[in-house]
Amino acid sequence: EREREIFHMQQRQVSNPLHCQIAMPIIDAIDQHTMELRTARVQRGVFTWTQMFYWVDLNLRQSKVRQNAAEPVVSPAMAGGIFAMDRKYFFEIGSYDEGLDTWGGENIEMSLRTWMCGVGPALSLSL
């Protein structure tokens, strides 16, 4: 399963000649009390004007346009610590701000950096 997810992330990277595609995985979770595996839902990253990052479910229209489970979902915001992107592009947009000292700021930082550089991240799905 993970091999297919990595393959799809790599294909998104290779398919863009501008080397500026970004792919993020959907990550399943393990319940801390029961150790039961929770399959992740397909969601988009968003943040508020007060810069609070969170995930929201796809609406009906967004769900209907997807042709299959492997098709990525465009997301206006991204998780700042788990993604695949061209290394050169990562440094072209400024990489991480070394002055960030609070967990979670990288979500907003990377979302804004990619948006200001004209690219929106795409969400890669677990299969």
Coordinates of C-alpha atoms in Angstrom, one line a residue:
E1 CA 0.0 0.0 0.0
R2 CA 2.7 2.5 1.0
E3 CA 4.7 1.7 -2.1
R4 CA 1.7 2.7 -4.3
E5 CA 1.3 5.9 -2.4
I6 CA 5.0 6.8 -2.8
F7 CA 4.8 5.9 -6.5
H8 CA 1.8 8.3 -7.0
M9 CA 3.7 11.0 -5.1
Q10 CA 6.7 10.5 -7.4
Q11 CA 4.6 10.5 -10.5
R12 CA 3.1 13.9 -9.5
Q13 CA 6.6 15.2 -9.1
V14 CA 7.8 14.0 -12.4
S15 CA 4.7 15.0 -14.4
N16 CA 5.3 18.7 -13.8
P17 CA 8.1 20.1 -16.0
L18 CA 8.3 23.2 -13.8
H19 CA 9.5 21.1 -10.9
C20 CA 7.1 22.9 -8.5
Q21 CA 4.5 20.3 -7.7
I22 CA 3.9 19.4 -4.1
A23 CA 2.4 16.2 -2.9
M24 CA 1.2 15.4 0.6
P25 CA 0.1 12.0 2.0
I26 CA -3.1 11.2 3.8
I27 CA -2.0 9.6 7.0
D28 CA -4.0 7.0 8.9
A29 CA -4.0 7.2 12.7
I30 CA -3.8 4.8 15.6
D31 CA -6.2 5.4 18.4
Q32 CA -4.2 6.1 21.5
H33 CA -6.6 4.2 23.8
T34 CA -7.6 1.2 21.8
M35 CA -4.6 0.9 19.3
E36 CA -7.2 0.6 16.6
L37 CA -6.2 1.8 13.1
R38 CA -8.3 4.7 12.0
T39 CA -8.4 5.2 8.2
A40 CA -7.9 8.8 7.4
R41 CA -10.6 10.7 5.5
V42 CA -9.8 12.7 2.4
Q43 CA -9.6 16.3 3.6
R44 CA -8.2 19.7 2.6
G45 CA -5.9 21.8 4.7
V46 CA -7.1 25.3 5.5
F47 CA -6.3 28.1 7.9
T48 CA -8.2 31.0 9.3
W49 CA -7.3 34.7 9.3
T50 CA -5.9 34.2 12.8
Q51 CA -3.6 31.6 11.3
M52 CA -5.1 28.5 12.9
F53 CA -4.4 25.5 10.6
Y54 CA -7.0 22.7 10.4
W55 CA -8.4 20.0 8.1
V56 CA -11.9 20.1 6.5
D57 CA -13.8 17.4 4.7
L58 CA -14.3 17.7 1.0
N59 CA -17.7 19.0 0.0
L60 CA -20.1 17.1 -2.3
R61 CA -18.9 19.0 -5.4
Q62 CA -15.2 18.3 -4.6
S63 CA -15.9 14.6 -4.0
K64 CA -17.9 14.2 -7.2
V65 CA -15.1 15.5 -9.5
R66 CA -12.6 12.9 -8.4
Q67 CA -12.4 10.1 -10.9
N68 CA -10.7 7.5 -8.5
A69 CA -9.2 7.2 -5.1
A70 CA -5.7 7.9 -6.4
E71 CA -6.6 11.2 -7.9
P72 CA -5.1 14.1 -5.8
V73 CA -7.2 16.8 -4.3
V74 CA -6.1 20.4 -4.6
S75 CA -5.6 21.9 -1.1
P76 CA -5.3 25.6 -0.3
A77 CA -3.1 24.9 2.7
M78 CA -0.6 22.1 3.4
A79 CA 0.9 20.3 6.3
G80 CA 4.3 22.0 6.6
G81 CA 6.3 19.0 7.8
I82 CA 5.2 16.0 5.6
F83 CA 5.3 16.5 1.9
A84 CA 7.3 15.7 -1.2
M85 CA 8.7 18.5 -3.4
D86 CA 11.7 19.0 -5.6
R87 CA 14.7 19.8 -3.4
K88 CA 15.8 22.7 -5.7
Y89 CA 12.3 24.2 -5.6
F90 CA 12.2 23.9 -1.8
F91 CA 15.3 26.1 -1.5
E92 CA 14.1 28.4 -4.3
I93 CA 11.1 29.4 -2.2
G94 CA 13.2 29.9 0.9
S95 CA 13.1 26.5 2.7
Y96 CA 12.1 26.7 6.3
D97 CA 12.4 29.9 8.4
E98 CA 15.1 29.0 10.9
G99 CA 13.6 31.6 13.3
L100 CA 10.4 29.5 13.8
D101 CA 10.5 28.1 17.3
T102 CA 6.9 27.0 17.8
W103 CA 5.4 23.8 16.5
G104 CA 2.8 24.3 13.8
G105 CA 4.1 27.5 12.2
E106 CA 5.5 25.5 9.3
N107 CA 2.0 24.7 8.1
I108 CA 1.2 28.4 7.5
E109 CA 4.7 29.2 6.4
M110 CA 4.9 26.6 3.6
S111 CA 1.3 27.2 2.5
L112 CA 2.0 30.9 2.1
R113 CA 5.4 30.4 0.4
T114 CA 4.0 28.1 -2.2
W115 CA 1.0 30.3 -2.8
M116 CA 3.1 33.5 -3.2
C117 CA 5.3 31.6 -5.6
G118 CA 2.2 30.7 -7.7
V119 CA 1.8 27.1 -6.8
G120 CA -0.9 25.4 -4.6
P121 CA -0.2 22.1 -3.1
A122 CA -1.9 18.9 -4.1
L123 CA -2.9 16.2 -1.7
S124 CA -1.8 12.7 -2.6
L125 CA -4.2 10.0 -1.4
S126 CA -3.5 6.7 0.5
L127 CA -4.7 3.8 -1.5

